[in-house]
Amino acid sequence: MKIEPRQVEAFLKKPDPRIRGVVIYGNDDGLVAERAVALAKAVCEDLNDPFRVVDIAGDVLKNDPARLADEFGAMSMMGGRRVIRVRPAGEESVAALENLVAATAGDALIVVEGGNLTPRSGLRALAETEACLAAMPCYMDNEAALEGLVESAARAQGLAVDADALSWIVERLGGDRGQTRSEIDKLLLYKASDTNKTITLEDAVDILGDTAAIGIDDVIAATFDGELVALDRALDRVFSEGGHPVQLVRSLQRHADQLHLVSAHAGKGGNMEAAMFKARGLPRGGPVRQRFERHLRAWPLPRLSASLTVILDAEIDCKRTGLPDEAIARRLCLRLAQAARSAKAARR
């Protein structure tokens, strides 16, 4: 069976007793691991319990496909339902899961951590079609999900997040749930002893304004300026320092969104300054503001509309094609930079 996104949280808290095994997969490794732990803990809170929790590597099952069904049928010496964790798992685990489906006795829960399984994956297809198995997809968080994650984590600690800070934080977070959690925890720890219980933009910049984020700003500048040499250097820096490709794509999208908002407002006879004031997270002055104004002059509204479509397509490619995210992000930046150069040439 397929577990729909709206069903995930309820399933993690109370797994369907008819389900023998769950294959958790997707391009968000952090979220796969997080959900696997949550699901296992729903059966056995102590994952270090040697009597109720067993870890098996996927390649072990390739040589011993009967092992999983045997573990499913084994009883705990100390009582209680057992958890069998299979990680990492791929196509080598298909035969073992087929044996699990055919097993006649047992009550353990099998938690399988797969990678970014495509629709053609035999492991994924088996989990989706067998009544006693389930498939749980985990894909990169979108912007709305990231905002909700930040705000709910802050509320749990008695904190609030102002709008500019939230916008800045989400722009700089990657889509990987594990990385996102780590950054949020860092920020909450920083604010724990502060008497001001609202996370401000200054707080966010102080604690999360790392070199990778600065590098992303350089990529944005070079991309929308059409500076190919500077762009290549900035991209190398971002990725060498651990920058996340999806984070970069979303930063480009936010910048293009802001440009489009202000340009559209001005095109309707609105006040440019008023529109820029409404643009969330945009500084009131300084080099970032000057860069924004430069890009407004360089990018006409139709070209901005086209750029947003190209950026959205790139994010979808990151989630669905299985191609390297870094290659997709680099290709996107190059396309946009070439569009900027074309616009410059047309104005001469």
C-alpha positions as MATLAB code, in Angstrom:
seq = 'MKIEPRQVEAFLKKPDPRIRGVVIYGNDDGLVAERAVALAKAVCEDLNDPFRVVDIAGDVLKNDPARLADEFGAMSMMGGRRVIRVRPAGEESVAALENLVAATAGDALIVVEGGNLTPRSGLRALAETEACLAAMPCYMDNEAALEGLVESAARAQGLAVDADALSWIVERLGGDRGQTRSEIDKLLLYKASDTNKTITLEDAVDILGDTAAIGIDDVIAATFDGELVALDRALDRVFSEGGHPVQLVRSLQRHADQLHLVSAHAGKGGNMEAAMFKARGLPRGGPVRQRFERHLRAWPLPRLSASLTVILDAEIDCKRTGLPDEAIARRLCLRLAQAARSAKAARR';
ca = [
       0.000    0.000    0.000;
       1.011    3.600   -0.517;
       1.045    5.891    2.498;
      -0.179    9.321    1.391;
       1.517   12.447    2.835;
      -1.565   13.292    4.906;
      -1.470    9.822    6.493;
       2.205    9.790    7.489;
       2.074   11.401   10.940;
      -0.811    9.219   12.116;
       0.884    6.080   10.776;
       4.159    6.939   12.531;
       2.364    7.290   15.854;
       0.237    4.168   15.448;
       1.352    1.777   12.679;
      -1.354   -0.343   11.075;
      -1.023   -3.775   12.768;
      -1.742   -5.482    9.429;
       1.475   -4.053    7.966;
       4.548   -6.271    8.299;
       7.090   -4.033    6.619;
       7.447   -0.387    5.626;
       9.827    0.822    2.919;
      10.770    4.445    3.624;
      12.441    6.086    0.620;
      13.060    9.386   -1.150;
      15.635   12.047   -1.962;
      15.631   13.491    1.575;
      18.001   11.216    3.485;
      17.472   13.161    6.701;
      13.709   12.736    6.577;
      14.024    9.035    5.698;
      16.182    8.491    8.792;
      13.937   10.632   11.010;
      10.777    8.777   10.023;
      12.463    5.380   10.310;
      13.434    6.160   13.902;
       9.947    7.467   14.723;
       8.308    4.363   13.260;
      10.651    1.981   15.073;
      10.083    3.817   18.367;
       6.330    3.435   17.965;
       6.952   -0.294   18.523;
       9.993   -0.223   20.828;
      10.978    3.020   22.548;
      14.509    1.838   23.311;
      16.190    1.192   19.975;
      19.263   -0.126   21.802;
      17.281   -3.035   23.267;
      19.182   -6.116   21.985;
      16.195   -8.411   22.575;
      13.643   -6.405   20.602;
      15.645   -4.500   17.974;
      17.721   -6.055   15.185;
      19.787   -4.173   12.569;
      20.457   -5.788    9.194;
      22.350   -4.305    6.246;
      20.630   -4.656    2.880;
      23.575   -6.439    1.285;
      23.346   -9.161    3.959;
      19.872   -9.991    2.671;
      21.225  -10.442   -0.836;
      23.182  -13.491    0.315;
      20.579  -14.638    2.842;
      17.091  -13.682    1.577;
      15.413  -15.995    4.119;
      16.854  -13.991    7.029;
      14.103  -11.373    7.076;
      11.233  -13.884    7.284;
      13.124  -15.744   10.024;
      13.526  -12.549   12.057;
       9.865  -11.694   11.469;
       8.812  -15.000   13.011;
      11.250  -14.975   15.949;
       9.943  -14.193   19.450;
      11.524  -11.753   21.891;
      13.054  -13.460   24.940;
      11.817  -10.613   27.159;
       8.385  -10.133   25.550;
       7.106   -7.242   23.439;
       6.934   -6.714   19.697;
      10.252   -6.690   17.852;
      11.590   -4.214   15.277;
      13.836   -5.268   12.395;
      15.676   -2.322   10.829;
      17.071   -2.835    7.319;
      19.471   -0.093    6.224;
      20.599    0.849    3.703;
      18.384   -1.121    1.352;
      17.987   -1.334   -2.407;
      17.059   -3.847   -5.051;
      19.127   -6.532   -3.303;
      16.416   -6.662   -0.614;
      13.498   -7.492   -2.939;
      13.754  -11.280   -2.568;
      13.903  -10.952    1.220;
      10.714   -8.867    1.250;
       8.996  -11.363   -1.029;
       9.820  -14.045    1.549;
       8.416  -11.766    4.244;
       5.130  -11.497    2.334;
       4.955  -15.297    2.085;
       5.756  -15.882    5.775;
       2.972  -17.632    7.708;
       3.787  -16.508   11.260;
       5.332  -13.536   13.040;
       4.511  -10.082   14.372;
       7.735   -8.043   14.122;
       7.697   -4.727   12.260;
      10.239   -4.464    9.445;
      11.487   -0.892    8.858;
      13.387   -0.578    5.577;
      15.393    2.571    4.780;
      15.700    2.836    1.011;
      17.402    5.510   -1.043;
      15.894    7.636   -3.790;
      13.904    4.778   -5.338;
      12.449    5.478   -8.775;
       8.949    4.330   -9.834;
      10.669    1.440  -11.648;
      12.287    0.165   -8.455;
      11.263   -3.402   -7.631;
      11.565   -2.678   -3.906;
       9.262    0.318   -4.112;
       6.767   -1.462   -6.392;
       6.574   -4.439   -4.037;
       5.903   -2.208   -1.034;
       3.236   -0.263   -2.927;
       1.325   -3.294   -4.210;
       1.415   -5.860   -1.387;
      -1.323   -5.509    1.234;
       0.998   -6.402    4.120;
       3.681   -3.895    3.084;
       3.677   -0.112    2.866;
       5.691    2.502    0.967;
       6.384    5.866    2.625;
       7.949    8.536    0.347;
      10.159   11.306    1.774;
      10.925   14.263   -0.459;
      12.606   17.595    0.150;
      10.563   20.042    2.194;
       8.962   22.830    0.194;
       8.972   26.417    1.441;
       5.611   26.205    3.215;
       6.681   23.040    5.025;
       9.960   24.662    6.083;
       8.135   27.700    7.461;
       5.820   25.423    9.438;
       8.772   23.424   10.733;
      10.593   26.547   11.948;
       7.509   28.065   13.570;
       6.372   24.874   15.306;
       9.875   24.207   16.662;
      10.056   27.774   17.969;
       6.590   27.565   19.567;
       7.586   24.376   21.372;
      10.359   26.387   23.064;
       8.098   29.347   23.872;
       9.549   31.468   21.059;
       8.127   33.417   18.133;
       9.751   34.209   14.771;
       9.267   37.586   13.122;
       8.387   37.689    9.421;
      11.733   38.962    8.114;
      13.640   36.383   10.152;
      11.383   33.561    8.953;
      11.833   34.576    5.331;
      15.630   34.765    5.717;
      15.865   31.436    7.566;
      13.757   29.532    5.028;
      15.760   30.978    2.135;
      18.977   29.621    3.620;
      17.764   26.232    4.795;
      18.257   23.247    2.539;
      15.402   20.890    1.815;
      17.075   18.001    3.681;
      15.169   17.425    6.929;
      18.234   16.340    8.911;
      20.210   19.440    7.929;
      17.186   21.656    8.574;
      16.625   20.241   12.061;
      20.276   20.796   12.917;
      20.160   24.454   11.879;
      16.878   25.088   13.700;
      18.200   23.472   16.879;
      21.291   25.676   16.683;
      19.117   28.785   16.477;
      16.817   27.724   19.334;
      19.786   26.953   21.568;
      21.152   30.423   20.856;
      17.850   32.027   21.948;
      17.205   29.796   24.963;
      18.677   32.204   27.534;
      17.578   35.407   25.796;
      14.925   37.493   27.553;
      13.572   38.563   24.147;
      11.453   35.589   23.075;
      11.128   36.674   19.450;
      13.709   35.478   16.933;
      14.703   38.508   14.877;
      16.455   38.830   11.541;
      19.580   39.922   13.427;
      19.460   36.742   15.532;
      19.120   34.563   12.442;
      21.988   36.259   10.612;
      24.233   36.081   13.697;
      23.835   32.339   14.190;
      23.049   30.975   10.709;
      24.883   33.461    8.489;
      27.599   31.000    7.509;
      29.996   31.167    4.583;
      27.817   28.911    2.426;
      24.939   31.407    2.742;
      27.267   34.267    1.803;
      28.388   32.202   -1.173;
      24.773   31.750   -2.259;
      24.364   35.531   -2.285;
      27.385   35.693   -4.607;
      25.782   33.085   -6.886;
      22.546   35.090   -7.023;
      24.439   38.268   -7.887;
      26.512   36.632  -10.632;
      23.522   34.750  -12.065;
      21.216   37.734  -12.444;
      24.105   39.981  -13.569;
      25.078   37.466  -16.255;
      28.692   37.284  -15.059;
      29.718   33.771  -16.122;
      33.262   33.717  -14.729;
      32.160   35.043  -11.333;
      29.260   32.591  -11.367;
      31.532   29.605  -11.923;
      33.764   30.645   -9.010;
      30.800   31.287   -6.713;
      29.215   27.911   -7.513;
      32.480   26.084   -6.829;
      32.739   27.852   -3.483;
      29.164   27.094   -2.430;
      29.360   23.392   -3.193;
      32.877   22.958   -1.790;
      31.636   24.441    1.504;
      28.650   22.120    1.752;
      25.956   24.259    0.144;
      22.805   22.329   -0.757;
      21.669   22.488   -4.416;
      17.957   22.666   -3.518;
      18.695   25.488   -1.083;
      20.406   27.348   -3.924;
      17.490   26.768   -6.315;
      15.033   28.104   -3.743;
      17.207   31.147   -3.071;
      17.162   31.922   -6.799;
      13.394   31.449   -6.809;
      12.909   33.824   -3.880;
      15.046   36.488   -5.542;
      13.155   36.139   -8.829;
       9.832   36.201   -6.935;
      10.767   39.463   -5.230;
      11.900   41.020   -8.493;
       8.688   39.896  -10.201;
       6.503   41.274   -7.392;
       8.108   44.713   -7.474;
       8.318   44.857  -11.273;
       4.653   43.878  -11.675;
       3.592   46.487   -9.109;
       5.560   49.211  -10.888;
       4.180   48.107  -14.260;
       0.651   48.749  -13.006;
       1.551   52.320  -12.112;
       2.342   51.560   -8.489;
       5.041   53.169   -6.417;
       8.361   51.322   -6.781;
       9.559   52.254   -3.282;
       6.311   51.054   -1.699;
       6.557   47.730   -3.534;
      10.176   47.280   -2.457;
       9.225   48.013    1.138;
       6.744   45.118    1.020;
       9.320   42.660   -0.329;
       9.993   40.367    2.642;
      13.589   40.127    3.821;
      14.845   42.900    1.494;
      17.236   45.295    3.287;
      16.297   48.983    3.316;
      19.759   49.949    2.042;
      23.288   48.714    1.419;
      24.856   46.577   -1.318;
      22.098   43.928   -1.337;
      19.510   46.647   -1.954;
      21.675   48.163   -4.705;
      22.032   44.746   -6.321;
      18.253   44.269   -6.222;
      17.677   47.624   -7.920;
      20.265   46.751  -10.572;
      18.492   43.485  -11.321;
      15.142   45.274  -11.525;
      16.534   47.497  -14.258;
      18.133   44.576  -16.100;
      15.255   42.080  -16.031;
      11.954   43.065  -17.706;
       8.769   41.520  -16.359;
       8.248   38.950  -19.192;
      11.800   37.666  -18.723;
      11.243   37.378  -14.964;
       8.050   35.393  -15.570;
       9.948   33.019  -17.840;
      12.744   32.681  -15.270;
      10.293   31.594  -12.577;
       9.054   28.792  -14.829;
      12.623   27.633  -15.490;
      13.443   27.696  -11.758;
      10.320   25.728  -10.850;
      11.179   23.117  -13.484;
      14.658   22.782  -11.962;
      13.268   22.176   -8.473;
      10.917   19.515   -9.847;
      13.873   17.897  -11.632;
      15.777   17.763   -8.320;
      12.917   15.835   -6.748;
      11.838   13.509   -9.532;
      14.472   12.787  -12.157;
      17.182   11.151  -10.076;
      19.790   13.347  -11.800;
      22.521   14.879   -9.580;
      21.069   17.922   -7.803;
      24.304   19.870   -8.181;
      24.313   19.408  -11.957;
      20.694   20.603  -12.155;
      21.463   23.692  -10.040;
      24.551   24.555  -12.107;
      22.619   24.197  -15.370;
      19.852   26.447  -14.008;
      22.310   29.174  -12.997;
      23.977   29.038  -16.408;
      20.625   29.344  -18.238;
      19.614   32.352  -16.155;
      23.018   34.001  -16.517;
      22.890   33.552  -20.289;
      19.415   35.131  -20.291;
      20.832   38.091  -18.369;
      23.654   38.463  -20.912;
      21.131   38.355  -23.762;
      19.107   41.090  -22.086;
      22.252   43.225  -21.739;
      23.119   42.730  -25.409;
      19.585   43.685  -26.470;
      19.821   46.992  -24.590;
      23.055   48.037  -26.327;
];
